Tab-separated table of N, CA and C in Angstrom:
chain	number	residue	atom	x	y	z
F	246	ARG	N	150.566	28.681	62.982
F	246	ARG	CA	151.396	28.998	62.397
F	246	ARG	C	152.767	28.160	62.009
F	247	CYS	N	153.203	27.886	60.424
F	247	CYS	CA	154.169	27.182	60.540
F	247	CYS	C	155.227	28.283	59.839
F	248	LYS	N	156.362	28.319	60.350
F	248	LYS	CA	157.492	29.399	60.064
F	248	LYS	C	157.941	28.371	59.039
F	249	SER	N	159.011	28.647	58.050
F	249	SER	CA	159.474	28.440	57.015
F	249	SER	C	161.469	28.583	57.469
F	250	LEU	N	161.658	27.413	57.408
F	250	LEU	CA	163.329	27.011	57.621
F	250	LEU	C	164.287	28.280	56.970
F	251	ALA	N	164.843	28.548	58.298
F	251	ALA	CA	165.877	30.166	57.298
F	251	ALA	C	167.153	29.793	57.257
F	252	PHE	N	168.489	30.096	56.789
F	252	PHE	CA	169.377	29.751	56.485
F	252	PHE	C	169.973	30.756	57.487
F	253	VAL	N	170.904	30.273	58.281
F	253	VAL	CA	172.122	30.188	59.323
F	253	VAL	C	173.464	30.237	58.915
F	254	ALA	N	173.530	31.386	58.490
F	254	ALA	CA	175.445	31.812	58.347
F	254	ALA	C	176.051	32.300	58.991
F	255	SER	N	177.127	31.020	59.562
F	255	SER	CA	178.072	31.397	60.921
F	255	SER	C	179.592	31.292	60.348
F	256	GLN	N	180.190	32.278	60.507
F	256	GLN	CA	182.122	31.832	60.398
F	256	GLN	C	182.679	32.093	61.370
F	257	ASP	N	183.867	31.207	61.360
F	257	ASP	CA	184.532	31.197	62.598
F	257	ASP	C	186.281	31.197	62.197
F	258	GLY	N	186.493	31.782	63.092
F	258	GLY	CA	187.861	31.992	62.265
F	258	GLY	C	189.075	32.220	63.500
F	259	MET	N	190.734	31.584	63.503
F	259	MET	CA	191.483	31.800	64.569
F	259	MET	C	192.721	31.862	64.045
F	260	LEU	N	193.504	32.422	64.678
F	260	LEU	CA	195.036	33.224	64.489
F	260	LEU	C	195.280	32.311	65.896
F	261	SER	N	196.802	31.996	65.714
F	261	SER	CA	197.611	31.573	66.488
F	261	SER	C	198.972	31.540	66.339
F	262	LEU	N	199.927	32.240	67.188
F	262	LEU	CA	200.908	32.381	67.056
F	262	LEU	C	202.162	31.795	68.715
F	263	SER	N	202.418	30.832	68.658
F	263	SER	CA	203.560	30.577	69.557
F	263	SER	C	204.870	30.436	69.661
F	264	ALA	N	205.585	30.548	70.611
F	264	ALA	CA	207.469	30.287	70.591
F	264	ALA	C	207.685	30.193	72.079
F	265	GLY	N	209.302	29.116	72.101
F	265	GLY	CA	209.859	29.470	73.809
F	265	GLY	C	210.370	28.182	73.337
F	266	ASN	N	211.275	28.432	74.381
F	266	ASN	CA	212.209	27.586	74.599
F	266	ASN	C	212.113	27.257	76.055
F	267	ASP	N	213.634	26.944	76.811
F	267	ASP	CA	213.459	26.455	78.229
F	267	ASP	C	213.382	27.966	79.218
F	268	ASN	N	213.844	29.076	78.739
F	268	ASN	CA	213.734	30.650	79.048
F	268	ASN	C	212.867	31.571	78.906
F	269	ALA	N	212.254	31.255	77.639
F	269	ALA	CA	210.835	32.327	77.723
F	269	ALA	C	210.087	31.403	76.305
F	270	TRP	N	208.898	31.787	77.235
F	270	TRP	CA	207.721	31.127	75.862
F	270	TRP	C	206.709	32.113	76.109
F	271	GLY	N	205.513	32.184	74.680
F	271	GLY	CA	204.683	32.476	74.681
F	271	GLY	C	203.631	32.438	73.714
F	272	ILE	N	202.565	32.840	73.620
F	272	ILE	CA	201.398	32.571	72.694
F	272	ILE	C	200.443	33.781	72.955
F	273	MET	N	200.379	34.163	71.434
F	273	MET	CA	199.249	35.418	71.400
F	273	MET	C	198.158	34.303	70.185
F	274	SER	N	196.714	34.455	70.296
F	274	SER	CA	195.956	34.240	69.678
F	274	SER	C	194.685	35.001	69.640
F	275	LEU	N	194.183	35.470	68.301
F	275	LEU	CA	193.113	35.819	68.266
F	275	LEU	C	191.649	34.812	67.294
F	276	GLN	N	190.498	34.804	68.020
F	276	GLN	CA	189.504	34.191	67.767
F	276	GLN	C	188.350	34.657	67.581
F	277	LYS	N	187.703	34.722	66.444
F	277	LYS	CA	186.077	35.300	65.645
F	277	LYS	C	185.311	34.288	65.513
F	278	HIS	N	183.896	34.574	66.057
F	278	HIS	CA	182.956	33.731	65.316
F	278	HIS	C	181.575	34.805	65.427
F	279	THR	N	180.579	34.759	64.124
F	279	THR	CA	179.605	35.615	63.492
F	279	THR	C	178.637	34.474	63.309
F	280	SER	N	177.348	35.013	63.463
F	280	SER	CA	176.171	34.181	63.387
F	280	SER	C	175.148	35.252	62.649
F	281	SER	N	174.748	35.101	61.612
F	281	SER	CA	173.735	35.520	60.925
F	281	SER	C	172.516	35.556	62.060
F	282	GLY	N	172.241	34.167	63.053
F	282	GLY	CA	171.258	34.237	64.036
F	282	GLY	C	170.426	33.082	63.260
F	283	PHE	N	168.858	33.544	64.063
F	283	PHE	CA	167.807	32.907	63.611
F	283	PHE	C	166.727	33.828	64.464
F	284	ASN	N	165.459	33.439	64.196
F	284	ASN	CA	164.343	34.342	64.323
F	284	ASN	C	163.266	32.917	65.309
F	285	LEU	N	163.139	33.752	66.340
F	285	LEU	CA	161.987	32.378	67.326
F	285	LEU	C	161.149	33.288	67.515
F	286	ALA	N	160.915	34.463	67.166
F	286	ALA	CA	159.511	35.319	67.442
F	286	ALA	C	158.480	34.709	66.359
F	287	PRO	N	157.616	34.590	66.519
F	287	PRO	CA	156.519	34.479	66.188
F	287	PRO	C	155.769	35.488	65.011
F	288	ARG	N	156.082	36.771	66.016
F	288	ARG	CA	155.349	38.039	64.928
F	288	ARG	C	156.695	38.643	64.241
F	289	GLY	N	157.448	38.737	63.406
F	289	GLY	CA	158.467	39.148	62.554
F	289	GLY	C	159.180	38.133	61.877
F	290	ASP	N	160.297	38.682	60.940
F	290	ASP	CA	161.217	37.710	60.472
F	290	ASP	C	162.465	38.383	60.510
F	291	GLU	N	162.707	38.663	61.816
F	291	GLU	CA	164.046	39.596	61.728
F	291	GLU	C	164.989	38.021	62.517
F	292	ASN	N	166.310	37.833	62.058
F	292	ASN	CA	167.379	37.714	62.385
F	292	ASN	C	167.994	37.891	63.430
F	293	ASP	N	168.084	37.547	64.503
F	293	ASP	CA	168.781	37.616	65.616
F	293	ASP	C	170.418	37.198	65.458
F	294	GLY	N	171.538	38.227	65.304
F	294	GLY	CA	172.612	37.733	65.242
F	294	GLY	C	173.849	37.889	65.854
F	295	ASN	N	174.571	37.141	66.057
F	295	ASN	CA	175.590	37.385	67.451
F	295	ASN	C	177.228	37.023	66.866
F	296	ALA	N	178.100	37.923	67.692
F	296	ALA	CA	179.722	37.952	67.367
F	296	ALA	C	179.988	37.549	68.976
F	297	THR	N	180.909	36.523	68.945
F	297	THR	CA	181.910	36.607	69.735
F	297	THR	C	183.154	36.722	69.604
F	298	SER	N	184.694	37.499	69.662
F	298	SER	CA	185.740	37.474	69.476
F	298	SER	C	186.983	37.426	70.741
F	299	THR	N	187.669	37.116	70.852
F	299	THR	CA	188.296	36.788	72.041
F	299	THR	C	190.097	36.799	71.504
F	300	PHE	N	190.746	37.572	72.147
F	300	PHE	CA	192.300	37.851	71.905
F	300	PHE	C	193.280	37.775	73.003
F	301	SER	N	193.974	36.666	73.171
F	301	SER	CA	194.778	36.497	74.170
F	301	SER	C	196.024	36.119	74.478
F	302	LEU	N	197.075	36.482	75.363
F	302	LEU	CA	198.090	36.801	75.351
F	302	LEU	C	198.888	36.162	76.227
F	303	LYS	N	199.773	34.970	76.157
F	303	LYS	CA	200.052	34.337	77.890
F	303	LYS	C	201.372	34.335	77.597
F	304	GLY	N	202.269	34.139	78.414
F	304	GLY	CA	203.822	33.995	78.651
F	304	GLY	C	204.044	33.832	79.481
F	305	GLY	N	205.956	33.548	79.632
F	305	GLY	CA	206.433	33.273	80.540
F	305	GLY	C	208.256	33.515	80.208
F	306	VAL	N	209.070	33.737	81.563
F	306	VAL	CA	210.352	33.965	81.348
F	306	VAL	C	210.707	33.113	83.069
F	307	ARG	N	211.790	32.765	82.414
F	307	ARG	CA	212.548	31.997	83.445
F	307	ARG	C	213.516	33.277	83.699
F	308	LEU	N	213.632	33.652	85.106
F	308	LEU	CA	214.220	34.966	85.041
F	308	LEU	C	215.739	34.195	85.567
F	309	PHE	N	215.772	33.266	86.326
F	309	PHE	CA	216.597	32.273	86.548
F	309	PHE	C	216.483	30.831	87.248
F	310	GLU	N	217.563	30.270	87.514
F	310	GLU	CA	217.005	29.011	87.628
F	310	GLU	C	216.485	28.631	89.343
F	311	GLY	N	215.064	28.087	88.994
F	311	GLY	CA	214.403	28.233	90.269
F	311	GLY	C	213.370	29.518	90.375
F	312	LEU	N	213.214	30.841	89.728
F	312	LEU	CA	212.906	31.711	89.723
F	312	LEU	C	211.884	32.049	88.485
F	313	SER	N	210.462	31.633	88.069
F	313	SER	CA	209.927	31.869	86.539
F	313	SER	C	208.849	32.977	87.079
F	314	LEU	N	208.671	33.706	86.111
F	314	LEU	CA	207.289	34.682	86.198
F	314	LEU	C	206.427	34.277	84.824
F	315	ASP	N	205.014	34.018	84.730
F	315	ASP	CA	204.177	33.935	84.183
F	315	ASP	C	203.120	34.680	83.670
F	316	GLY	N	202.576	35.662	82.840
F	316	GLY	CA	201.285	36.395	82.932
F	316	GLY	C	200.313	36.181	81.939
F	317	VAL	N	199.116	36.329	81.837
F	317	VAL	CA	198.313	36.378	80.783
F	317	VAL	C	197.362	37.654	81.019
F	318	VAL	N	197.171	37.883	79.831
F	318	VAL	CA	195.757	38.630	78.990
F	318	VAL	C	194.752	38.663	78.680
F	319	ARG	N	193.693	38.379	78.567
F	319	ARG	CA	192.652	38.035	77.923
F	319	ARG	C	191.605	39.044	77.668
F	320	ARG	N	190.604	39.012	76.730
F	320	ARG	CA	189.852	40.334	75.850
F	320	ARG	C	188.430	39.196	75.383
F	321	THR	N	187.382	39.180	75.917
F	321	THR	CA	186.613	38.559	75.220
F	321	THR	C	185.371	39.493	75.284
F	322	LEU	N	184.414	39.799	73.655
F	322	LEU	CA	183.821	40.592	73.773
F	322	LEU	C	182.710	39.687	72.896
F	323	LYS	N	181.198	39.697	73.620
F	323	LYS	CA	180.216	39.558	73.072
F	323	LYS	C	179.005	40.462	72.602
F	324	THR	N	178.535	40.425	71.156
F	324	THR	CA	177.564	41.421	70.786
F	324	THR	C	176.298	40.726	70.645
F	325	GLY	N	175.252	41.203	70.511
F	325	GLY	CA	174.361	40.006	69.905
F	325	GLY	C	172.436	41.187	69.926
F	326	ASP	N	171.650	40.700	68.784
F	326	ASP	CA	170.968	41.354	68.757
F	326	ASP	C	169.357	40.221	69.863
F	327	ARG	N	168.419	40.774	70.200
F	327	ARG	CA	167.422	39.861	70.730
F	327	ARG	C	166.181	40.286	70.515
F	328	ASP	N	164.804	39.761	70.737
F	328	ASP	CA	163.697	39.853	70.548
F	328	ASP	C	163.338	40.034	72.337
F	329	ASP	N	162.289	41.261	71.995
F	329	ASP	CA	161.659	41.567	73.083
F	329	ASP	C	160.069	40.470	73.486
F	330	GLU	N	159.464	40.509	74.952
F	330	GLU	CA	158.433	40.210	74.963
F	330	GLU	C	157.043	40.932	75.118
F	331	ASP	N	156.214	40.562	74.642
F	331	ASP	CA	155.233	41.162	74.395
F	331	ASP	C	154.159	41.677	75.492
F	332	LEU	N	154.571	42.527	76.260
F	332	LEU	CA	153.898	42.709	77.559
F	332	LEU	C	152.109	43.173	77.865
F	333	SER	N	152.128	43.290	76.813
F	333	SER	CA	150.439	43.852	76.937
F	333	SER	C	149.361	43.132	77.225
F	334	LEU	N	149.989	41.464	77.225
F	334	LEU	CA	148.909	40.439	77.701
F	334	LEU	C	149.160	40.369	79.042
F	335	ALA	N	148.196	39.802	79.794
F	335	ALA	CA	147.572	39.892	80.739
F	335	ALA	C	148.434	38.815	81.842
F	336	PRO	N	148.171	39.118	82.817
F	336	PRO	CA	149.595	38.359	83.865
F	336	PRO	C	149.237	37.049	84.167
F	337	GLY	N	150.826	36.022	83.684
F	337	GLY	CA	149.518	35.013	83.803
F	337	GLY	C	149.787	33.953	82.127
F	338	ILE	N	149.376	35.256	81.476
F	338	ILE	CA	149.611	34.815	79.750
F	338	ILE	C	150.745	34.260	79.217
F	339	PRO	N	151.258	32.968	78.811
F	339	PRO	CA	152.610	33.231	78.284
F	339	PRO	C	153.012	34.273	77.205
F	340	VAL	N	153.859	34.677	77.534
F	340	VAL	CA	154.434	35.399	76.769
F	340	VAL	C	155.439	35.407	75.305
F	341	PRO	N	154.368	36.000	74.434
F	341	PRO	CA	155.359	35.865	72.904
F	341	PRO	C	156.230	36.440	72.578
F	342	GLN	N	157.712	36.138	72.033
F	342	GLN	CA	158.259	37.005	71.696
F	342	GLN	C	158.045	38.080	69.944
F	343	PHE	N	158.578	39.139	69.834
F	343	PHE	CA	158.308	39.601	68.659
F	343	PHE	C	159.596	40.747	68.467
F	344	ASP	N	159.958	40.910	67.429
F	344	ASP	CA	161.212	41.461	66.829
F	344	ASP	C	161.402	42.888	67.400
F	345	SER	N	162.606	43.128	67.591
F	345	SER	CA	162.718	44.688	67.697
F	345	SER	C	164.229	45.084	67.729
F	346	ARG	N	164.472	45.880	68.283
F	346	ARG	CA	165.751	46.534	68.011
F	346	ARG	C	166.626	46.668	69.206
F	347	SER	N	166.825	45.707	70.290
F	347	SER	CA	167.155	45.095	71.780
F	347	SER	C	168.344	44.852	71.164
F	348	HIS	N	169.288	44.863	71.918
F	348	HIS	CA	170.705	44.209	71.922
F	348	HIS	C	171.270	44.175	72.773
F	349	PHE	N	172.423	43.843	73.044
F	349	PHE	CA	173.230	43.009	74.429
F	349	PHE	C	174.738	43.507	74.351
F	350	THR	N	175.434	43.686	74.901
F	350	THR	CA	176.908	43.346	74.417
F	350	THR	C	177.413	43.365	76.276
F	351	SER	N	178.336	42.273	75.919
F	351	SER	CA	179.081	41.331	77.085
F	351	SER	C	180.751	41.697	76.749
F	352	GLY	N	181.277	42.300	77.603
F	352	GLY	CA	183.056	42.382	77.645
F	352	GLY	C	183.550	42.056	79.185
F	353	ILE	N	184.991	40.942	79.001
F	353	ILE	CA	185.197	40.693	79.723
F	353	ILE	C	186.907	40.826	79.737
F	354	TRP	N	187.475	41.308	81.066
F	354	TRP	CA	188.822	41.721	80.687
F	354	TRP	C	189.105	40.583	82.039
F	355	LEU	N	190.559	39.689	81.607
F	355	LEU	CA	191.577	39.002	82.409
F	355	LEU	C	192.975	39.367	82.387
F	356	TYR	N	193.337	39.867	83.354
F	356	TYR	CA	195.016	39.920	83.183
F	356	TYR	C	195.257	38.857	85.071
F	357	GLY	N	196.033	38.372	84.689
F	357	GLY	CA	196.846	37.727	85.586
F	357	GLY	C	198.723	37.428	85.514
F	358	VAL	N	199.535	37.350	86.898
F	358	VAL	CA	200.582	37.049	87.019
F	358	VAL	C	200.504	36.194	87.786
F	359	ASN	N	201.722	35.260	88.110
F	359	ASN	CA	202.410	34.345	88.455
F	359	ASN	C	203.804	34.196	88.810
F	360	ALA	N	203.970	34.325	89.933
F	360	ALA	CA	205.647	34.272	90.291
F	360	ALA	C	205.972	32.767	91.329
F	361	LYS	N	206.812	32.199	90.292
F	361	LYS	CA	207.116	30.895	91.290
F	361	LYS	C	208.714	31.120	92.056
F	362	LEU	N	208.964	30.581	93.038
F	362	LEU	CA	210.402	30.557	93.306
F	362	LEU	C	210.295	29.117	93.915
F	363	ALA	N	211.875	28.090	93.534
F	363	ALA	CA	212.135	26.932	94.500
F	363	ALA	C	212.953	26.914	94.590
F	364	LEU	N	213.228	27.223	95.703
F	364	LEU	CA	214.449	26.496	96.500
F	364	LEU	C	214.800	25.336	96.718
F	365	LEU	N	215.969	24.636	97.472
F	365	LEU	CA	216.599	23.612	97.738
F	365	LEU	C	215.905	22.448	96.970
F	366	ASP	N	216.221	22.523	95.662
F	366	ASP	CA	216.204	22.013	94.588
F	366	ASP	C	214.925	21.448	94.710
F	367	GLY	N	214.038	22.433	94.860
F	367	GLY	CA	212.700	22.203	93.997
F	367	GLY	C	211.825	21.753	95.571
F	368	ALA	N	212.578	21.167	96.657
F	368	ALA	CA	211.586	20.908	97.788
F	368	ALA	C	210.919	22.084	98.717
F	369	TRP	N	211.252	23.448	98.649
F	369	TRP	CA	210.570	24.373	98.993
F	369	TRP	C	210.200	25.390	98.252
F	370	VAL	N	209.154	25.338	97.877
F	370	VAL	CA	208.293	26.131	96.510
F	370	VAL	C	207.481	27.343	96.862
F	371	HIS	N	207.509	28.551	96.382
F	371	HIS	CA	206.967	30.138	97.177
F	371	HIS	C	206.403	30.147	95.754
F	372	GLU	N	204.712	30.731	95.578
F	372	GLU	CA	203.934	30.817	94.364
F	372	GLU	C	203.576	32.327	95.006
F	373	VAL	N	203.452	33.717	94.082
F	373	VAL	CA	202.371	34.414	94.578
F	373	VAL	C	201.793	34.561	93.096
F	374	HIS	N	200.178	34.627	93.389
F	374	HIS	CA	199.902	35.009	92.135
F	374	HIS	C	198.719	36.017	92.292
F	375	ALA	N	198.263	36.535	91.398
F	375	ALA	CA	197.913	38.036	91.531
F	375	ALA	C	196.764	37.765	89.817
F	376	GLU	N	195.475	38.455	90.273
F	376	GLU	CA	194.641	38.187	88.858
F	376	GLU	C	193.486	39.406	89.334
F	377	LYS	N	192.777	39.899	88.081
F	377	LYS	CA	192.198	40.817	87.922
F	377	LYS	C	191.030	40.711	86.995
F	378	ASN	N	189.861	40.827	86.888
F	378	ASN	CA	188.721	40.065	86.174
F	378	ASN	C	187.511	41.175	85.931
F	379	GLU	N	187.529	42.085	85.161
F	379	GLU	CA	186.362	43.325	84.752
F	379	GLU	C	185.600	42.584	83.731
F	380	THR	N	184.056	42.790	84.106
F	380	THR	CA	183.385	42.307	83.502
F	380	THR	C	182.834	43.546	83.140
F	381	ARG	N	181.906	43.766	81.766
F	381	ARG	CA	180.892	45.037	81.534
F	381	ARG	C	179.536	44.568	80.552
F	382	ASN	N	178.468	44.552	80.973
F	382	ASN	CA	177.568	44.275	79.897
F	382	ASN	C	176.747	45.085	80.212
F	383	THR	N	176.400	45.725	79.117
F	383	THR	CA	174.906	46.331	78.162
F	383	THR	C	174.073	45.516	78.279
F	384	ASP	N	172.500	46.164	77.872
F	384	ASP	CA	171.661	45.630	77.592
F	384	ASP	C	170.425	47.103	76.849
F	385	LEU	N	170.240	46.988	75.686
F	385	LEU	CA	169.594	48.172	75.346
F	385	LEU	C	167.848	47.517	74.807
F	386	LEU	N	166.802	47.821	75.775
F	386	LEU	CA	165.639	47.711	75.765
F	386	LEU	C	164.879	48.633	74.352
F	387	ALA	N	165.029	48.070	73.467
F	387	ALA	CA	164.252	48.960	72.360
F	387	ALA	C	162.504	48.275	71.894
F	388	SER	N	162.261	47.737	73.333
F	388	SER	CA	160.658	47.832	73.125
F	388	SER	C	159.892	49.309	72.124
F	389	PRO	N	158.550	48.877	71.576
F	389	PRO	CA	158.082	49.797	71.602
F	389	PRO	C	156.775	49.947	72.555
F	390	PHE	N	156.736	49.450	73.539
F	390	PHE	CA	155.966	49.302	74.493
F	390	PHE	C	156.223	50.568	75.728
F	391	PHE	N	157.841	51.165	75.286
F	391	PHE	CA	158.405	51.766	75.941
F	391	PHE	C	158.204	52.917	75.143
F	392	ALA	N	158.107	53.256	74.203
F	392	ALA	CA	158.222	53.980	73.093
F	392	ALA	C	157.668	55.495	73.626
F	393	PRO	N	157.890	56.739	73.575
F	393	PRO	CA	159.248	56.891	72.719
F	393	PRO	C	160.673	56.571	73.597
F	394	PHE	N	160.464	56.095	74.644
F	394	PHE	CA	162.182	55.853	75.682
F	394	PHE	C	162.323	54.576	75.113
F	395	GLU	N	163.691	54.129	75.468
F	395	GLU	CA	164.638	53.177	75.427
F	395	GLU	C	165.050	52.910	76.544
F	396	LEU	N	164.773	51.469	77.182
F	396	LEU	CA	165.777	51.657	78.990
F	396	LEU	C	167.249	50.622	78.226
F	397	PHE	N	168.335	51.718	78.940
F	397	PHE	CA	169.291	51.020	78.969
F	397	PHE	C	169.870	50.214	80.329
F	398	GLU	N	170.427	49.234	80.268
F	398	GLU	CA	171.354	48.538	81.451
F	398	GLU	C	172.591	48.709	80.976
F	399	ASP	N	173.628	48.892	82.401
F	399	ASP	CA	174.718	49.273	81.841
F	399	ASP	C	175.733	48.333	83.519
F	400	TYR	N	175.873	47.379	83.572
F	400	TYR	CA	176.185	46.194	84.525
F	400	TYR	C	177.697	46.627	84.547
F	401	THR	N	178.464	47.009	85.547
F	401	THR	CA	180.214	46.994	85.680
F	401	THR	C	179.908	45.890	86.896
F	402	ALA	N	181.535	45.248	87.076
F	402	ALA	CA	181.724	44.157	88.350
F	402	ALA	C	183.508	44.181	87.627
F	403	ALA	N	184.118	43.732	88.876
F	403	ALA	CA	185.283	43.686	89.167
F	403	ALA	C	185.911	42.954	90.203
F	404	THR	N	186.574	41.785	90.030
F	404	THR	CA	187.207	41.070	91.209
F	404	THR	C	188.752	40.786	91.091
F	405	GLU	N	189.508	40.773	92.322
F	405	GLU	CA	190.949	40.979	92.066
F	405	GLU	C	191.126	39.841	93.227
F	406	LYS	N	191.824	38.961	92.836
F	406	LYS	CA	192.881	37.943	93.433
F	406	LYS	C	193.947	38.209	93.659
F	407	LEU	N	194.493	37.565	94.709
F	407	LEU	CA	195.909	37.794	95.529
F	407	LEU	C	195.896	36.795	96.480
F	408	ARG	N	196.891	35.667	95.999
F	408	ARG	CA	197.965	34.740	96.550
F	408	ARG	C	199.201	34.021	96.704
F	409	TYR	N	199.289	33.750	98.165
F	409	TYR	CA	200.764	33.330	98.323
F	409	TYR	C	200.582	32.094	98.876
F	410	THR	N	201.313	31.040	98.328
F	410	THR	CA	201.501	29.776	98.967
F	410	THR	C	203.566	29.218	98.981
F	411	SER	N	202.934	28.431	99.900
F	411	SER	CA	204.595	27.601	100.264
F	411	SER	C	204.714	26.613	100.445
F	412	THR	N	204.847	25.877	99.864
F	412	THR	CA	205.281	23.945	99.728
F	412	THR	C	205.842	23.461	100.164
């Protein structure tokens, strides 16, 4: 079966603001991408759209000669529609996709801070770095093979790092 080509509309945008001098600096940015998507399923004509947005804030300050403090906060969110597999076929048969209401989200938070102390005119440097990453992924399986039930997955993970170096 030959499918006709479809027009995929996508939009991208970014806003960024930064400023700084020798004693303080920072940048804030917003990014967004959306797409109307396309259809992979041989059955149905639904486009599976998606969107990604990111907010980022980074900055630092020199508290006094030799001591600086930097930080970052970033949030990324991805959402999208997806197709499901035809589970009615016998095992071993290639599984075709079909249109469904299934969709997913993925959200990430990243926090970090870094303190740097340079002593003896920079000959001895101490750094303390801490960061945390939190991820949450969700997925809704809205396949008619499981009707009237819908399956929902929710995965959350977090990592924390703390590091000290002396050079």
